[in-house]
PDB file of C-alpha atoms in Angstrom:
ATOM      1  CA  UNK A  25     111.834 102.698  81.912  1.00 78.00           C
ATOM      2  CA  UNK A  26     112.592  99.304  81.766  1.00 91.00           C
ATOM      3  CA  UNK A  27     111.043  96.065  82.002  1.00 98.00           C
ATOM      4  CA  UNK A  28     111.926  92.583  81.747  1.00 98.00           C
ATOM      5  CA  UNK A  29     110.655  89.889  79.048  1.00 98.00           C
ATOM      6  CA  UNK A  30     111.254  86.311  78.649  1.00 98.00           C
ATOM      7  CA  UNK A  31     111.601  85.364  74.863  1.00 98.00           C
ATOM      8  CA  UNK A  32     111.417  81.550  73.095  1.00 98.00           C
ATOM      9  CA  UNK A  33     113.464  80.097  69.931  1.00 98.00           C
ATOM     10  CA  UNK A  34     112.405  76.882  68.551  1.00 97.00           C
ATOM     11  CA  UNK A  35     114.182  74.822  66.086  1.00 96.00           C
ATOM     12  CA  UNK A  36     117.114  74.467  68.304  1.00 96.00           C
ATOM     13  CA  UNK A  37     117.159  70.461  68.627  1.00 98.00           C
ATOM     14  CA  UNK A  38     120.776  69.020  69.559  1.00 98.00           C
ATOM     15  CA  UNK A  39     122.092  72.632  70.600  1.00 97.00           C
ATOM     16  CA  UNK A  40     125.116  72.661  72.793  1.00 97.00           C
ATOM     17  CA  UNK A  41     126.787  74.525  75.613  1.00 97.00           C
ATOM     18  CA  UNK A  42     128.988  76.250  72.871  1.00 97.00           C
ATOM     19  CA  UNK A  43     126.740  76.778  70.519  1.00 97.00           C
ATOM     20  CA  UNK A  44     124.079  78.862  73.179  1.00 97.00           C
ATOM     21  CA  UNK A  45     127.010  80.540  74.372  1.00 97.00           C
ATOM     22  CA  UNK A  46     127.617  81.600  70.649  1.00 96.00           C
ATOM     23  CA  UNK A  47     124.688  82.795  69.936  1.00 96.00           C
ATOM     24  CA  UNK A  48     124.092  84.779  73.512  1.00 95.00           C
ATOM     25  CA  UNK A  49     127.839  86.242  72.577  1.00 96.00           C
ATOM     26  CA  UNK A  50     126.286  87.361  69.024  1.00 96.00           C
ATOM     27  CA  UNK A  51     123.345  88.684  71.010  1.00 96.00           C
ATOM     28  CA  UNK A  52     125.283  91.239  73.482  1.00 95.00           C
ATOM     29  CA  UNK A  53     127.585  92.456  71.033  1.00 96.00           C
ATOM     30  CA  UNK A  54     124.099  94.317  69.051  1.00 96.00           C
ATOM     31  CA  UNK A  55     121.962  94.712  72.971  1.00 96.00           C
ATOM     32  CA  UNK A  56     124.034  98.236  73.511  1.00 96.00           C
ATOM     33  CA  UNK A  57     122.927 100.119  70.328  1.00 95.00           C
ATOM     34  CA  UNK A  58     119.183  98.887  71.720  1.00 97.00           C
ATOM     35  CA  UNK A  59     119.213  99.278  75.529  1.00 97.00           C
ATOM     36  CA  UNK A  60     118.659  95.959  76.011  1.00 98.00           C
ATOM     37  CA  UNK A  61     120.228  93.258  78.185  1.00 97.00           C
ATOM     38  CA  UNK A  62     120.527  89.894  78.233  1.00 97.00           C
ATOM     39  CA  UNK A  63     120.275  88.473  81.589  1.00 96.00           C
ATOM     40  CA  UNK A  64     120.003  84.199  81.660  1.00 97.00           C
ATOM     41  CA  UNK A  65     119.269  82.103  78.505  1.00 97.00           C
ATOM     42  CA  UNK A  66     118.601  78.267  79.195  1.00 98.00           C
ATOM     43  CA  UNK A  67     118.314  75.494  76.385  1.00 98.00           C
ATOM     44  CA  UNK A  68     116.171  72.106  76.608  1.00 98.00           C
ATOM     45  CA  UNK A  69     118.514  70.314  73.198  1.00 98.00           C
ATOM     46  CA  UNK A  70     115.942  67.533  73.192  1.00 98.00           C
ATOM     47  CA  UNK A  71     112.708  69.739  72.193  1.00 98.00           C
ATOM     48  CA  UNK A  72     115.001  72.669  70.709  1.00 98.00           C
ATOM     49  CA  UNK A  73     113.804  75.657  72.879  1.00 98.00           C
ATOM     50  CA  UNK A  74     115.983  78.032  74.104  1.00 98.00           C
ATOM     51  CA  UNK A  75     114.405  80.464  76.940  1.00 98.00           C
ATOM     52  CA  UNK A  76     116.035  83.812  76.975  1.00 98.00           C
ATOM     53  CA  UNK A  77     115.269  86.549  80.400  1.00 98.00           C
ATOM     54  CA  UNK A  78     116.061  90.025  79.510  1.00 98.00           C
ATOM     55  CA  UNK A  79     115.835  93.992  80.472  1.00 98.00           C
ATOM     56  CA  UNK A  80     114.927  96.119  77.748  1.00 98.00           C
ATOM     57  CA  UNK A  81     112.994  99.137  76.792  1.00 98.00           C
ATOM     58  CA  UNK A  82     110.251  97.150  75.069  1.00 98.00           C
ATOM     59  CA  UNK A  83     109.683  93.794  72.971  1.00 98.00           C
ATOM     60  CA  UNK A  84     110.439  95.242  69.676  1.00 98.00           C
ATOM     61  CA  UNK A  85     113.937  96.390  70.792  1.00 98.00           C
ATOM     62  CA  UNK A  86     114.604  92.790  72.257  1.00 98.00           C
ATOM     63  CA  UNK A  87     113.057  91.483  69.076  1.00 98.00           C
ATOM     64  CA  UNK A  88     115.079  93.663  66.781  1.00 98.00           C
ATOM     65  CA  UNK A  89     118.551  92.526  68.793  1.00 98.00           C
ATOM     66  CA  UNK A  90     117.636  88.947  68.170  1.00 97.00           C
ATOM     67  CA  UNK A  91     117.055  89.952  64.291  1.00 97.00           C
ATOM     68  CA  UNK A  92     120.567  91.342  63.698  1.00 97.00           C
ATOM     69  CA  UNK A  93     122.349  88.758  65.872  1.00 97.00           C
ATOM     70  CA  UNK A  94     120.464  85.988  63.873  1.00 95.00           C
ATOM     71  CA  UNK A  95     118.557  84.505  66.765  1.00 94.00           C
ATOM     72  CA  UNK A  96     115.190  85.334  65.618  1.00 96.00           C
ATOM     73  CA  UNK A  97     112.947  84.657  68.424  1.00 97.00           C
ATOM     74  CA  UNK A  98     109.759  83.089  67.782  1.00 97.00           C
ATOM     75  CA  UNK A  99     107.654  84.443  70.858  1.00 98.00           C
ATOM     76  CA  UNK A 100     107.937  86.930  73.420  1.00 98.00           C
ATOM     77  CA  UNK A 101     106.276  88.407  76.611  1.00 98.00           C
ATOM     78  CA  UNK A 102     106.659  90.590  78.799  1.00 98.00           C
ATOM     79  CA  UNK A 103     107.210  89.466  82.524  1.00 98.00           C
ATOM     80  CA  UNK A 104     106.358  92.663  84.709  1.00 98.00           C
ATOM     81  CA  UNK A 105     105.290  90.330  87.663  1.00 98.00           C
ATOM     82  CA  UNK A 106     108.201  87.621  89.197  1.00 97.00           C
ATOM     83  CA  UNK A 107     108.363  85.703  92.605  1.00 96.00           C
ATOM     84  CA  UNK A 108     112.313  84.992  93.556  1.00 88.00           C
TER      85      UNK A 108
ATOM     86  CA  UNK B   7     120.642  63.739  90.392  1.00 78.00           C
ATOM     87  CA  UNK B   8     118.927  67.316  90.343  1.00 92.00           C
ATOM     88  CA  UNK B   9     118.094  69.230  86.939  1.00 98.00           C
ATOM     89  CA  UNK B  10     116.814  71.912  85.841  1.00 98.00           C
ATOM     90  CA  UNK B  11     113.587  72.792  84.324  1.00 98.00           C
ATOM     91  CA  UNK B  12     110.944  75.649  82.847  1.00 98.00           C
ATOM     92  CA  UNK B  13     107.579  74.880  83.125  1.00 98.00           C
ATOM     93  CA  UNK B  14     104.480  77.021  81.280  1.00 98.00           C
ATOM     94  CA  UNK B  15     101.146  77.822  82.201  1.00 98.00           C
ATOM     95  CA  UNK B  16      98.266  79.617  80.681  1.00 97.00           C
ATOM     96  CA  UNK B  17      95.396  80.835  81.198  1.00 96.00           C
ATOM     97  CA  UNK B  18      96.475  83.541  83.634  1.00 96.00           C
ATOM     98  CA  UNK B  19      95.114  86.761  82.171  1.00 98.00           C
ATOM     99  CA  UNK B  20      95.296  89.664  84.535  1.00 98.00           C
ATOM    100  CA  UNK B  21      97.056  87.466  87.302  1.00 97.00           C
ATOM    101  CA  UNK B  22      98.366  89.503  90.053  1.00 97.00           C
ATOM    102  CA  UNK B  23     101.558  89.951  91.826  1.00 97.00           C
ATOM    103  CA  UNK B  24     100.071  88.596  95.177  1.00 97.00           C
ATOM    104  CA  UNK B  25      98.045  85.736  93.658  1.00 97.00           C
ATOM    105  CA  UNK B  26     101.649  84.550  91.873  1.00 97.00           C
ATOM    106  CA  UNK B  27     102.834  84.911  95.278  1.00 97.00           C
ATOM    107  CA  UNK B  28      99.721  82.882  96.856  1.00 96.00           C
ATOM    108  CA  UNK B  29     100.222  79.953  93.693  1.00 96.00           C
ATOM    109  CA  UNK B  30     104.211  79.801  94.358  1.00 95.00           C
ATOM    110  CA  UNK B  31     103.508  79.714  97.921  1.00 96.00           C
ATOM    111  CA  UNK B  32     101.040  76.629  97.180  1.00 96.00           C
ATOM    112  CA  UNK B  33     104.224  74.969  94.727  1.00 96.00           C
ATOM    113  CA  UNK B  34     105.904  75.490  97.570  1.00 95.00           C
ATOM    114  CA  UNK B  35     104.340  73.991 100.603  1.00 96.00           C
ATOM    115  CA  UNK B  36     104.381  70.487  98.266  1.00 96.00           C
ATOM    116  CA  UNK B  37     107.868  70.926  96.894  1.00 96.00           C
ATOM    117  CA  UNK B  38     109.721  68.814  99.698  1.00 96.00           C
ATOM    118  CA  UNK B  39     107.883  65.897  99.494  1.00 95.00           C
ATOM    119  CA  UNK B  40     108.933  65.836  95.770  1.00 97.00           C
ATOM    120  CA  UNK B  41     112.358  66.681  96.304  1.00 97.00           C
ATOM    121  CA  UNK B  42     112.036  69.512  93.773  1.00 98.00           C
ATOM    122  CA  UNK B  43     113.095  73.359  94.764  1.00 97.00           C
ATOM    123  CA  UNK B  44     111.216  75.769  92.937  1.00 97.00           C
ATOM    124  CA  UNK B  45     113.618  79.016  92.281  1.00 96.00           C
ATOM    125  CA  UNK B  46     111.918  81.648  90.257  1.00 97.00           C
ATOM    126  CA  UNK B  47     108.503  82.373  88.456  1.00 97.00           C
ATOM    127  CA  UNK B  48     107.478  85.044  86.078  1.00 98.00           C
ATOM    128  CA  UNK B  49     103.727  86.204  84.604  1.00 98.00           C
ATOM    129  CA  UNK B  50     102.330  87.794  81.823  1.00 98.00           C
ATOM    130  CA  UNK B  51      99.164  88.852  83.032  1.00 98.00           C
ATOM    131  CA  UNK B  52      98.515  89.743  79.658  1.00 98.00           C
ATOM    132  CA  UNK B  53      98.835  86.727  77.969  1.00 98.00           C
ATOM    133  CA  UNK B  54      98.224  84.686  80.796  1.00 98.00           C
ATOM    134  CA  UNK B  55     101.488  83.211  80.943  1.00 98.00           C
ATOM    135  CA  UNK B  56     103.479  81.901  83.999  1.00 98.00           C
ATOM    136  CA  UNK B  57     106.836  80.235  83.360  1.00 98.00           C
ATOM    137  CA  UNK B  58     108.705  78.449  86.257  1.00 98.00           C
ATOM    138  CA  UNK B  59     112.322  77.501  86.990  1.00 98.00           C
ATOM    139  CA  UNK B  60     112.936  74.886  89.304  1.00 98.00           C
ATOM    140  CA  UNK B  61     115.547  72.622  90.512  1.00 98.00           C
ATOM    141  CA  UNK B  62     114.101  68.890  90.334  1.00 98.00           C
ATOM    142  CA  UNK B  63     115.132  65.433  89.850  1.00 98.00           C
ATOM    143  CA  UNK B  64     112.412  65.347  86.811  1.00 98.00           C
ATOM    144  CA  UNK B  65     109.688  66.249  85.115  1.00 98.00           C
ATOM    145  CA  UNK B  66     106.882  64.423  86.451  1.00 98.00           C
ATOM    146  CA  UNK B  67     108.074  65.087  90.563  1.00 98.00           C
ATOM    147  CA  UNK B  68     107.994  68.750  89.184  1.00 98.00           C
ATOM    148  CA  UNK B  69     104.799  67.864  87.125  1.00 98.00           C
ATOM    149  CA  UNK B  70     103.033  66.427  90.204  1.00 98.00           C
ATOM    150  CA  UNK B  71     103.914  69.130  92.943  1.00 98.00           C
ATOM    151  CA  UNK B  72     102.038  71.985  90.655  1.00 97.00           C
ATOM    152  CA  UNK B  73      98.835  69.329  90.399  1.00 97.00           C
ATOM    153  CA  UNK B  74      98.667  68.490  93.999  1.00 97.00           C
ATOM    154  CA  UNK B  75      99.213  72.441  94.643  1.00 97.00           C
ATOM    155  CA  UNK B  76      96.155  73.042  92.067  1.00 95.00           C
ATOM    156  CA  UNK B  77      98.478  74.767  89.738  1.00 94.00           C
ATOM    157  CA  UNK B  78      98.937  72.412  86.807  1.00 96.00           C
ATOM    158  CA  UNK B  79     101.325  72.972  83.965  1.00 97.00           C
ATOM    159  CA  UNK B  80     100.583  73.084  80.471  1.00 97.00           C
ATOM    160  CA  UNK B  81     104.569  72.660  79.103  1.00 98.00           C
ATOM    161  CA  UNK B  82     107.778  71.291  80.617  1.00 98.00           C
ATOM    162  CA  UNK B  83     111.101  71.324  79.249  1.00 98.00           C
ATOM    163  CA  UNK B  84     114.530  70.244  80.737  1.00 98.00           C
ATOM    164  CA  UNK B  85     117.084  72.809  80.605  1.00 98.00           C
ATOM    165  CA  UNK B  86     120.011  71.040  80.827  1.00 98.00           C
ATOM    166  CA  UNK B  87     122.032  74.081  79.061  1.00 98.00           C
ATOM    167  CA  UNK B  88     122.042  77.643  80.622  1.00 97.00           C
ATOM    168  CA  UNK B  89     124.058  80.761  80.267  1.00 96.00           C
ATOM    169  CA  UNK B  90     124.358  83.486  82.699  1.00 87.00           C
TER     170      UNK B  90
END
């Protein structure tokens, strides 16, 4: 069963293109072992948050992905209700 | 000169699929006269979190079409950066 969750990093002031496509590369090479997938990350460089959408299992396995990819994420929830 | 932005709201504990729907719908019958093009929202109804992508020219046109629509946003951010 899977659901989708929208996570938040802070800290990321001045962060390019490159760099958020770094760290979303780092991300989906450790989502597999967890079930989890990344779907859309966006980054605002002026307040440093970067806004990640993903399918998983559950939090803690989108959590734990972020751990070993060293993207700690500093909040997440869990979106089960979305308007296109 | 359109850009991109996620907006946050709280407050929203135990919102509901339909009244999302009846809140975007709101968004969306003031979106023209602001030129902004709202493309996606998401809740937590257990937090009480809604985030919102839209398509803008900036903050405050996307600031004022969730005020006049009764829906007022706590955070903004420009997401200049995104990867799919």
């Amino acid at each position: 069963m899977m659901a989708k969750f929208i996570d938040i990093h802070t800290g990321m002031k001045g962060v390019t293109k490159q760099q958020l496509a770094q760290a979303h590369q780092k991300d989906m090479d450790h989502e597999d072992a967890e079930g989890v997938q990344f779907l859309h990350a966006w980054a605002d460089p002026q307040s440093g948050k970067v806004f990640c959408l993903s399918e998983a299992p559950n939090k803690e396995a989108v959590l734990r992905v972020h751990r070993k990819a060293g993207n700690a994420a500093d909040e997440i929830y869990e979106v089960p209700i979305e308007i296109e």
